[in-house]
Amino acid sequence: MKIAFFSTQPYDKEFFEKENEKYSFDFNFFETHLGPHIVNAIEDEKAVCVFVNDVLNRKVLEVLAQKGVKFIALRCAGFNNVDLAAAKEFGIRVCRVPAYSPQAVAEHTMAMLLTLNRKTHKAYNRVREQNFSLNGLLGFNLYQKKIGIIGTGKIGKAFARIALGFGAEVVAYDLYPDVELMDLRVKYVTLNTLFSTSDIISLHCPLTPENHYLINKESIDKMKEGVTIINTSRGNLIHTHDAIKALKERKIGLLGIDVYEQEEKLFFKDLSSTIIQDDTIQLLMSFPNVLVTAHQAFFTQEAMEEIAKRTLKSISDLAHNGITDIEVLL
Ligand code: NAD
């Protein structure tokens, strides 16, 4: 069976080709995102493998179905970029990798928090220039700080455990509180209480129509002065312009984002020789208290191996047995 890959990077090829030694699928790699501009390039592929910024709207899915595509395999956890109702209507089965390594994302979240707080990125450059002064590097202890986690699924839960390990007080908001976390003394509170009492807020819920722009002027107004916000979930959870205004007013003290509203035009590409047209990200990156990473939280050896393993197994299961345990159902 032939599989078309979109948004492919050299490391995707490396991990998928290695895993394919077990299957012998025929791969067709495209570097570009999947979207209306490229969907006609599909020929006789029965499966399409996509990533976080590929666009699988109704129009794209209709063409895929006409071309005989039966399966969409998301090599990521989130599936907000797929019109599931249209996929169902066109008879296309969708699967994803719900849990390839929650620890990878949770550990990166803590890495962002520590970098922003203890300013190791600045210290690294400073000492290389033989500047050993500490001015401007003042941080704060995480010990006994209140960390508010929104979404305590696999990643939020892994991050909660890390935060508890630092001796922080962890409060959480989720539609479905986790009993195991409650046993570890994580306190579930309302969203408003989490906003108004947390020193640090970390987003780990999926992007849904209900929580689009969850972090906006109204919610930021409820937060503590100088709050730290970390988003390793999805860019559209934060209204970027409202966050910029709050950064200018010092309401947000530190902001770490691994995801960004307009990331599909930037992330996963080397744009070092181009003039970036996105003034918003340029402004954000000019702030000393903002850290941007380019959707790399998932990017560990273990996670990449698991993504390739789960994705190819799932396509094989769907093709041969008509069933997979990681299908995304409406
Ligand atoms: P999960 O499904 O295990 O957990 C999500 C949790 O969020 C669930 O407990 C759910 O009840 C809760 N939730 C849903 N809507 C909510 C809301 N409006 N408010 C509060 N809680 C809500 O998912 P996960 O594996 O923990 O992943 C979470 C998200 O992380 C993914 O949806 C994806 O967007 C993001 N992610 C990012 C990266 C990265 O590299 N940056 C990698 C993987 C996943």
JSON list of N, CA and C in Angstrom, two decimals, residues 9 50 57 78 90 100 133 136 142 146 150-151 203 215 246 257 276 286 293 318:
[
{"chain": "A", "resi": 9, "resn": "GLN", "atom": "N", "xyz": [9.81, 16.25, 7.28]},
{"chain": "A", "resi": 9, "resn": "GLN", "atom": "CA", "xyz": [11.15, 16.74, 7.58]},
{"chain": "A", "resi": 9, "resn": "GLN", "atom": "C", "xyz": [12.11, 15.55, 7.50]},
{"chain": "A", "resi": 50, "resn": "VAL", "atom": "N", "xyz": [-0.27, 12.87, 8.10]},
{"chain": "A", "resi": 50, "resn": "VAL", "atom": "CA", "xyz": [-0.16, 14.33, 8.24]},
{"chain": "A", "resi": 50, "resn": "VAL", "atom": "C", "xyz": [0.29, 14.72, 9.65]},
{"chain": "A", "resi": 57, "resn": "ASN", "atom": "N", "xyz": [-9.62, 20.19, 5.70]},
{"chain": "A", "resi": 57, "resn": "ASN", "atom": "CA", "xyz": [-10.97, 20.71, 5.72]},
{"chain": "A", "resi": 57, "resn": "ASN", "atom": "C", "xyz": [-11.84, 19.91, 4.76]},
{"chain": "A", "resi": 78, "resn": "GLY", "atom": "N", "xyz": [-3.02, 15.92, 18.74]},
{"chain": "A", "resi": 78, "resn": "GLY", "atom": "CA", "xyz": [-4.15, 16.83, 18.47]},
{"chain": "A", "resi": 78, "resn": "GLY", "atom": "C", "xyz": [-4.78, 16.53, 17.11]},
{"chain": "A", "resi": 90, "resn": "PHE", "atom": "N", "xyz": [-17.33, 11.22, 4.00]},
{"chain": "A", "resi": 90, "resn": "PHE", "atom": "CA", "xyz": [-16.65, 10.72, 2.80]},
{"chain": "A", "resi": 90, "resn": "PHE", "atom": "C", "xyz": [-16.04, 9.33, 3.00]},
{"chain": "A", "resi": 100, "resn": "TYR", "atom": "N", "xyz": [2.17, 9.35, 22.55]},
{"chain": "A", "resi": 100, "resn": "TYR", "atom": "CA", "xyz": [3.47, 8.81, 22.14]},
{"chain": "A", "resi": 100, "resn": "TYR", "atom": "C", "xyz": [4.52, 9.06, 23.20]},
{"chain": "A", "resi": 133, "resn": "SER", "atom": "N", "xyz": [28.56, 39.04, 35.26]},
{"chain": "A", "resi": 133, "resn": "SER", "atom": "CA", "xyz": [27.69, 39.75, 36.20]},
{"chain": "A", "resi": 133, "resn": "SER", "atom": "C", "xyz": [26.33, 39.05, 36.27]},
{"chain": "A", "resi": 136, "resn": "GLY", "atom": "N", "xyz": [20.14, 41.39, 36.18]},
{"chain": "A", "resi": 136, "resn": "GLY", "atom": "CA", "xyz": [19.12, 41.03, 35.18]},
{"chain": "A", "resi": 136, "resn": "GLY", "atom": "C", "xyz": [18.82, 39.54, 35.12]},
{"chain": "A", "resi": 142, "resn": "LEU", "atom": "N", "xyz": [10.62, 27.88, 42.44]},
{"chain": "A", "resi": 142, "resn": "LEU", "atom": "CA", "xyz": [9.35, 27.23, 42.11]},
{"chain": "A", "resi": 142, "resn": "LEU", "atom": "C", "xyz": [8.76, 26.57, 43.36]},
{"chain": "A", "resi": 146, "resn": "LYS", "atom": "N", "xyz": [2.45, 28.52, 43.36]},
{"chain": "A", "resi": 146, "resn": "LYS", "atom": "CA", "xyz": [1.22, 27.84, 42.94]},
{"chain": "A", "resi": 146, "resn": "LYS", "atom": "C", "xyz": [1.22, 27.72, 41.42]},
{"chain": "A", "resi": 150, "resn": "ILE", "atom": "N", "xyz": [-4.16, 23.70, 33.32]},
{"chain": "A", "resi": 150, "resn": "ILE", "atom": "CA", "xyz": [-5.46, 23.61, 32.65]},
{"chain": "A", "resi": 150, "resn": "ILE", "atom": "C", "xyz": [-5.41, 22.41, 31.70]},
{"chain": "A", "resi": 151, "resn": "GLY", "atom": "N", "xyz": [-6.19, 21.38, 32.05]},
{"chain": "A", "resi": 151, "resn": "GLY", "atom": "CA", "xyz": [-6.15, 20.14, 31.28]},
{"chain": "A", "resi": 151, "resn": "GLY", "atom": "C", "xyz": [-5.19, 19.16, 31.93]},
{"chain": "A", "resi": 203, "resn": "LEU", "atom": "N", "xyz": [-0.83, 25.47, 30.02]},
{"chain": "A", "resi": 203, "resn": "LEU", "atom": "CA", "xyz": [-1.98, 24.99, 29.25]},
{"chain": "A", "resi": 203, "resn": "LEU", "atom": "C", "xyz": [-1.72, 23.60, 28.68]},
{"chain": "A", "resi": 215, "resn": "ILE", "atom": "N", "xyz": [-7.15, 32.18, 26.79]},
{"chain": "A", "resi": 215, "resn": "ILE", "atom": "CA", "xyz": [-6.35, 33.23, 27.42]},
{"chain": "A", "resi": 215, "resn": "ILE", "atom": "C", "xyz": [-6.54, 34.49, 26.59]},
{"chain": "A", "resi": 246, "resn": "ALA", "atom": "N", "xyz": [-0.73, 42.67, 27.54]},
{"chain": "A", "resi": 246, "resn": "ALA", "atom": "CA", "xyz": [-0.50, 42.36, 28.96]},
{"chain": "A", "resi": 246, "resn": "ALA", "atom": "C", "xyz": [1.00, 42.27, 29.27]},
{"chain": "A", "resi": 257, "resn": "ILE", "atom": "N", "xyz": [6.02, 30.10, 24.85]},
{"chain": "A", "resi": 257, "resn": "ILE", "atom": "CA", "xyz": [5.10, 29.45, 23.90]},
{"chain": "A", "resi": 257, "resn": "ILE", "atom": "C", "xyz": [5.87, 28.51, 22.97]},
{"chain": "A", "resi": 276, "resn": "ILE", "atom": "N", "xyz": [10.86, 38.00, 7.64]},
{"chain": "A", "resi": 276, "resn": "ILE", "atom": "CA", "xyz": [9.60, 37.48, 8.20]},
{"chain": "A", "resi": 276, "resn": "ILE", "atom": "C", "xyz": [8.53, 38.57, 8.11]},
{"chain": "A", "resi": 286, "resn": "SER", "atom": "N", "xyz": [11.01, 39.95, 20.41]},
{"chain": "A", "resi": 286, "resn": "SER", "atom": "CA", "xyz": [11.88, 41.06, 20.84]},
{"chain": "A", "resi": 286, "resn": "SER", "atom": "C", "xyz": [11.80, 41.28, 22.35]},
{"chain": "A", "resi": 293, "resn": "THR", "atom": "N", "xyz": [9.63, 28.56, 21.37]},
{"chain": "A", "resi": 293, "resn": "THR", "atom": "CA", "xyz": [10.25, 27.40, 20.72]},
{"chain": "A", "resi": 293, "resn": "THR", "atom": "C", "xyz": [9.27, 26.95, 19.63]},
{"chain": "A", "resi": 318, "resn": "LEU", "atom": "N", "xyz": [-5.82, -0.98, 10.25]},
{"chain": "A", "resi": 318, "resn": "LEU", "atom": "CA", "xyz": [-7.03, -0.52, 9.54]},
{"chain": "A", "resi": 318, "resn": "LEU", "atom": "C", "xyz": [-7.14, -1.21, 8.19]}
]
